[in-house]
XYZ file of C-alpha atoms in Angstrom:
381
model
C -13.786 18.665 3.032
C -11.387 16.172 1.491
C -9.218 14.068 3.732
C -6.322 14.375 1.307
C -5.578 17.834 -0.120
C -5.140 18.068 -3.849
C -1.382 18.478 -3.753
C -1.028 15.223 -1.800
C -3.196 13.347 -4.273
C -1.088 14.651 -7.149
C 2.110 13.851 -5.253
C 0.975 10.270 -4.680
C 0.030 9.920 -8.350
C 3.505 10.992 -9.424
C 5.094 8.546 -7.008
C 3.014 5.776 -8.531
C 4.186 6.640 -12.042
C 7.771 7.226 -11.005
C 8.456 4.315 -8.697
C 5.980 1.586 -8.223
C 4.698 -0.361 -11.120
C 4.625 -3.470 -8.963
C 1.157 -3.193 -7.457
C -0.558 -1.965 -10.638
C 1.212 -4.495 -12.853
C -0.084 -7.295 -10.659
C -3.419 -7.070 -12.439
C -1.773 -8.935 -15.313
C 0.234 -11.380 -13.218
C -0.845 -14.964 -13.710
C 0.696 -18.179 -12.393
C -0.491 -21.743 -11.964
C 0.252 -22.215 -8.264
C -1.840 -20.433 -5.666
C -0.281 -18.302 -2.893
C 0.495 -19.604 0.622
C -2.092 -19.459 3.384
C -2.702 -16.132 5.119
C -0.501 -15.827 8.229
C -1.964 -15.321 11.699
C -1.267 -11.845 13.085
C -2.682 -9.066 15.233
C -3.804 -5.672 13.970
C -1.597 -2.672 14.895
C -3.189 0.251 16.717
C -5.012 2.670 14.411
C -2.678 5.703 14.123
C -5.293 8.457 13.720
C -8.845 9.253 12.725
C -9.669 8.724 9.055
C -7.415 5.717 8.539
C -8.958 2.583 6.989
C -7.546 -0.900 7.502
C -6.185 -2.594 4.367
C -5.425 -6.294 4.971
C -2.158 -7.985 4.064
C -1.853 -10.366 1.112
C 0.646 -12.411 -0.892
C 1.971 -10.779 -4.051
C 4.207 -12.425 -6.640
C 7.646 -11.399 -7.906
C 8.711 -12.880 -11.231
C 12.286 -11.700 -10.754
C 12.681 -14.117 -7.830
C 9.997 -16.627 -8.811
C 8.472 -16.318 -5.360
C 5.515 -14.939 -3.467
C 6.181 -12.142 -0.981
C 4.025 -10.805 1.821
C 2.589 -7.289 1.576
C 1.875 -6.376 5.214
C -1.560 -5.204 6.276
C -1.571 -1.507 7.127
C -3.695 1.499 8.033
C -4.171 3.906 5.106
C -5.654 7.391 5.144
C -8.769 7.261 2.961
C -8.537 9.316 -0.256
C -11.980 10.897 0.237
C -14.741 10.876 2.850
C -17.170 8.055 2.165
C -14.634 5.813 0.417
C -13.917 2.263 1.574
C -11.264 -0.243 0.554
C -12.018 -3.372 -1.456
C -9.030 -5.719 -1.005
C -7.343 -7.364 -3.952
C -7.422 -11.140 -4.311
C -6.076 -14.082 -6.271
C -8.631 -15.969 -8.361
C -8.485 -19.034 -10.598
C -8.968 -18.040 -14.219
C -9.482 -21.477 -15.784
C -5.843 -22.420 -16.323
C -3.925 -20.097 -13.989
C -4.313 -17.725 -11.032
C -4.888 -14.031 -11.710
C -4.488 -11.203 -9.237
C -7.395 -8.740 -9.076
C -6.285 -5.294 -7.904
C -7.871 -3.685 -4.855
C -9.546 -0.285 -5.108
C -11.276 2.523 -3.205
C -15.012 3.028 -3.704
C -18.175 4.080 -1.912
C -19.159 0.429 -1.530
C -17.032 -2.626 -0.862
C -17.099 -4.937 -3.840
C -16.130 -8.557 -4.348
C -12.770 -9.700 -2.982
C -12.967 -13.400 -3.676
C -14.737 -14.405 -0.493
C -11.334 -14.380 1.218
C -11.501 -14.088 5.016
C -8.811 -11.485 5.615
C -10.121 -10.733 9.115
C -10.459 -7.398 10.913
C -13.843 -6.708 9.338
C -13.121 -8.299 5.948
C -14.717 -11.680 6.514
C -15.274 -12.547 2.878
C -18.352 -10.448 2.157
C -18.504 -6.685 2.668
C -16.819 -4.803 5.490
C -17.799 -4.877 9.161
C -14.960 -2.733 10.481
C -16.623 0.671 10.383
C -18.844 3.127 8.545
C -18.834 6.723 7.366
C -21.085 9.369 8.895
C -20.733 12.379 6.600
C -16.993 13.224 6.735
C -16.125 11.134 9.804
C -15.323 7.452 9.923
C -16.661 5.486 12.891
C -14.748 2.371 13.940
C -16.255 -0.893 15.108
C -14.139 -1.703 18.153
C -15.210 -5.345 18.130
C -12.953 -5.966 15.100
C -10.545 -2.995 15.134
C -7.672 -2.035 17.423
C -8.563 1.573 18.293
C -7.380 3.725 21.199
C -10.529 5.499 22.414
C -8.414 8.107 24.197
C -7.334 9.487 20.824
C -10.265 8.423 18.639
C -13.773 8.975 20.003
C -15.869 8.088 16.959
C -16.272 4.405 17.758
C -19.062 1.888 18.306
C -19.336 -1.763 19.301
C -21.223 -4.231 17.126
C -20.534 -7.916 17.536
C -19.954 -9.498 14.143
C -21.394 -12.959 13.619
C -19.031 -14.551 11.142
C -20.820 -17.325 9.287
C -17.835 -17.911 7.020
C -15.816 -21.045 7.687
C -12.698 -19.921 9.497
C -9.682 -20.753 7.380
C -6.534 -19.100 6.086
C -7.036 -19.862 2.375
C -5.748 -16.922 0.336
C -7.268 -17.496 -3.107
C -10.603 -18.031 -4.849
C -11.350 -21.065 -7.035
C -8.955 -23.707 -8.266
C -7.820 -26.691 -6.234
C -8.612 -26.032 -2.565
C -9.636 -22.403 -3.091
C -12.594 -20.468 -1.706
C -15.806 -21.213 -3.572
C -17.486 -17.805 -3.799
C -19.024 -15.732 -6.573
C -19.911 -12.027 -6.615
C -23.468 -10.994 -5.768
C -25.453 -8.581 -7.939
C -24.692 -5.816 -5.431
C -20.965 -6.542 -5.553
C -20.985 -6.575 -9.340
C -22.739 -3.200 -9.283
C -20.146 -1.843 -6.831
C -17.400 -2.982 -9.180
C -18.845 -0.834 -11.982
C -18.988 2.342 -9.887
C -16.350 5.072 -9.765
C -13.144 3.816 -8.199
C -9.894 5.295 -6.976
C -6.876 3.014 -7.562
C -4.395 2.250 -4.770
C -2.794 5.434 -3.485
C 0.848 6.323 -3.895
C 1.481 5.408 -0.269
C 0.064 1.949 -0.953
C 2.201 1.548 -4.062
C 5.273 2.519 -2.042
C 4.232 0.001 0.596
C 4.142 -2.802 -1.987
C 7.492 -1.762 -3.433
C 9.118 -1.788 0.002
C 7.701 -5.260 0.686
C 8.977 -6.531 -2.645
C 12.474 -5.242 -1.865
C 12.602 -6.971 1.532
C 14.047 -10.515 1.178
C 12.656 -11.515 4.584
C 9.115 -11.116 3.267
C 9.537 -13.747 0.542
C 7.654 -16.942 1.251
C 10.761 -19.070 0.672
C 12.528 -17.136 3.443
C 9.744 -16.867 6.052
C 7.877 -20.125 5.230
C 4.526 -18.384 5.369
C 5.256 -16.576 8.645
C 6.525 -13.086 7.695
C 8.495 -11.145 10.337
C 6.548 -8.003 9.354
C 2.902 -9.030 9.060
C 1.307 -5.622 9.622
C 2.381 -1.997 10.055
C 0.730 1.076 11.614
C 1.270 3.106 8.418
C 2.240 2.342 4.817
C 5.946 1.633 4.458
C 6.620 1.869 8.205
C 8.417 -1.482 8.360
C 10.797 -0.456 11.136
C 8.625 1.880 13.201
C 7.218 1.161 16.608
C 3.979 -0.795 16.348
C 5.064 -3.199 13.607
C 3.490 -6.617 14.159
C 5.137 -9.962 13.274
C 3.102 -13.010 12.306
C 2.272 -15.346 15.171
C 2.313 -18.375 12.925
C 1.836 -19.486 9.356
C -1.746 -20.059 8.312
C -0.916 -23.594 7.136
C 2.187 -25.763 6.729
C 4.465 -24.247 4.108
C 5.485 -26.408 1.165
C 8.559 -24.932 -0.582
C 8.110 -27.128 -3.637
C 4.868 -25.248 -4.349
C 6.697 -21.959 -4.713
C 9.491 -23.472 -6.778
C 6.847 -24.880 -9.098
C 5.277 -21.475 -9.706
C 5.364 -21.203 -13.451
C 7.628 -18.895 -15.362
C 7.433 -18.846 -19.158
C 9.540 -21.648 -20.594
C 9.641 -23.220 -24.042
C 6.385 -22.514 -25.842
C 4.570 -21.533 -22.666
C 2.237 -18.572 -23.053
C 1.974 -17.610 -19.394
C 1.669 -13.805 -19.345
C 4.448 -11.850 -17.687
C 3.841 -8.596 -15.810
C 3.398 -5.831 -18.320
C 2.192 -8.015 -21.163
C -1.344 -6.697 -20.790
C -0.861 -3.529 -18.752
C 1.647 -0.762 -19.578
C 4.358 -0.890 -16.943
C 6.710 2.057 -16.447
C 10.175 1.063 -15.295
C 10.998 1.330 -11.602
C 13.127 4.405 -10.991
C 16.762 3.581 -10.340
C 18.200 7.087 -10.048
C 16.998 10.303 -8.478
C 17.226 12.017 -11.882
C 14.616 9.579 -13.256
C 11.937 10.690 -10.788
C 9.153 13.016 -11.828
C 9.485 16.428 -10.108
C 7.413 16.889 -6.985
C 4.359 19.116 -7.453
C 4.390 22.426 -5.631
C 1.718 22.323 -2.891
C -1.599 23.997 -3.630
C -2.578 26.945 -1.398
C -4.611 25.774 1.636
C -8.167 26.983 1.941
C -9.526 26.508 5.464
C -11.534 29.727 5.532
C -9.073 31.209 8.030
C -6.474 33.429 6.249
C -4.041 33.337 9.157
C -4.261 29.567 9.375
C -3.873 29.286 5.593
C -0.701 31.376 5.717
C 0.742 29.204 8.471
C -0.071 25.995 6.608
C 1.350 27.338 3.345
C 4.627 28.199 5.089
C 4.831 24.667 6.499
C 4.134 23.138 3.103
C 6.661 25.336 1.301
C 9.313 24.581 3.914
C 8.851 20.835 3.470
C 8.751 21.212 -0.324
C 12.079 23.112 -0.333
C 13.704 20.585 1.992
C 12.614 17.660 -0.179
C 13.860 19.381 -3.337
C 17.275 19.866 -1.721
C 17.433 16.211 -0.646
C 16.492 15.132 -4.152
C 19.218 17.286 -5.696
C 21.846 16.084 -3.221
C 21.061 12.449 -3.945
C 21.128 13.079 -7.686
C 24.553 14.740 -7.416
C 25.899 11.925 -5.258
C 24.724 9.268 -7.696
C 26.251 11.125 -10.642
C 29.549 11.314 -8.753
C 29.386 7.549 -8.171
C 28.995 6.994 -11.904
C 31.953 9.253 -12.691
C 34.137 7.514 -10.114
C 33.241 4.053 -11.453
C 34.006 5.188 -15.004
C 37.410 6.536 -13.932
C 38.205 3.277 -12.128
C 36.970 1.237 -15.105
C 34.921 -0.855 -12.697
C 33.812 -4.309 -13.784
C 30.205 -5.330 -14.403
C 29.713 -6.768 -10.911
C 30.711 -3.530 -9.193
C 28.548 -1.465 -11.544
C 25.588 -3.719 -10.836
C 26.097 -3.338 -7.081
C 26.185 0.426 -7.520
C 22.952 0.401 -9.529
C 21.228 -1.726 -6.897
C 22.388 0.686 -4.213
C 21.154 3.655 -6.239
C 17.749 2.087 -6.712
C 17.431 1.427 -2.992
C 18.505 5.006 -2.183
C 15.990 6.434 -4.648
C 13.104 4.346 -3.369
C 13.911 5.111 0.252
C 14.039 8.829 -0.507
C 10.626 8.834 -2.159
C 9.174 6.649 0.562
C 10.431 9.080 3.202
C 9.002 12.035 1.280
C 5.576 10.382 1.054
C 5.587 9.735 4.795
C 6.649 13.329 5.508
C 3.773 14.624 3.384
C 1.365 12.311 5.195
C 2.552 13.398 8.616
C 2.258 17.077 7.717
C -1.243 16.537 6.377
C -2.221 14.699 9.571
C -1.013 17.602 11.749
C -3.061 20.029 9.691
C -6.115 17.815 9.303
C -7.769 18.271 12.742
C -7.735 22.038 12.386
C -9.007 21.763 8.821
C -11.877 19.606 10.000
C -12.771 22.083 12.757
C -12.642 24.974 10.307
C -15.000 23.208 7.891
C -17.447 21.928 10.494
C -20.718 23.930 10.327
C -21.820 25.685 13.514
C -24.484 23.936 15.552
């Protein structure tokens, strides 16, 4: 049994291609100033069984020349047995490079960064898989045992020096190197960040309050209960910055100037443009027929999926029509460049919010169907 049905996986993949190049393009991002310290924050309550904690981190936006905080969040694992290896910033000899996180059967190297909540710099102490069920270590995870029963308690002895340093190598960075086991894990089959995670990064990038220059290392949204849920109940603000914030550090973050050869995002990795208009989005895939082994249940689930699919198609078409009308009205009014730019920014925000809402709707539907799916697939004792 897969935690994510095939139509959801395909849907997430299309969202990644259509909207968010930000998280994938960060593999090629390189700058000469390391990110701020990791903020101090609490972990939100785990929303449901099967969710894995993915810690927050600082990403970089060349458009603003600033770091921005990507909140930690709970993410539904793509397959049973898969764990999350966080991304990290590492010194590459003359600049910092961001190494993308990934899903795999073993946790690989993540720079020795102490992200907390089970990610203490080496491996993962937050839980383990037992066949198709994930068991949570309550000593490091915020889990409601009334709703989630597959838990255990193992005290974690953290031998890593407690600090909030957010990068490996360079001046003042973590001094850690991958072990043979971690190098082997890095060569195994991986699943890249899911569409929901890409949406999460895009939403963080679009939020001015999450830029380091605005929050001084203490983001108002430090962690969320689900990807992209920045305004839902359960959002956690940072208690404090991990270290004093120095604004001159961020202003000094290098952009290409003169004969500088600092790579820009997309110079090494193909980067599709972020979708501005609804018409630019790839069409949503039609959901695959459920297969729980119970024909009546399959019929019910298919009806629910088709109903949501039709509703989302209608919303997409309505937004596309509205945006086209805006363009026609601006052309008739012979609007100046400033007004046209404002319209385009509004269209991009509308488009991203629509896709983000559709991803969350798909997730919520899958979660409602998941418990019954699990029961249907569980072998009799």
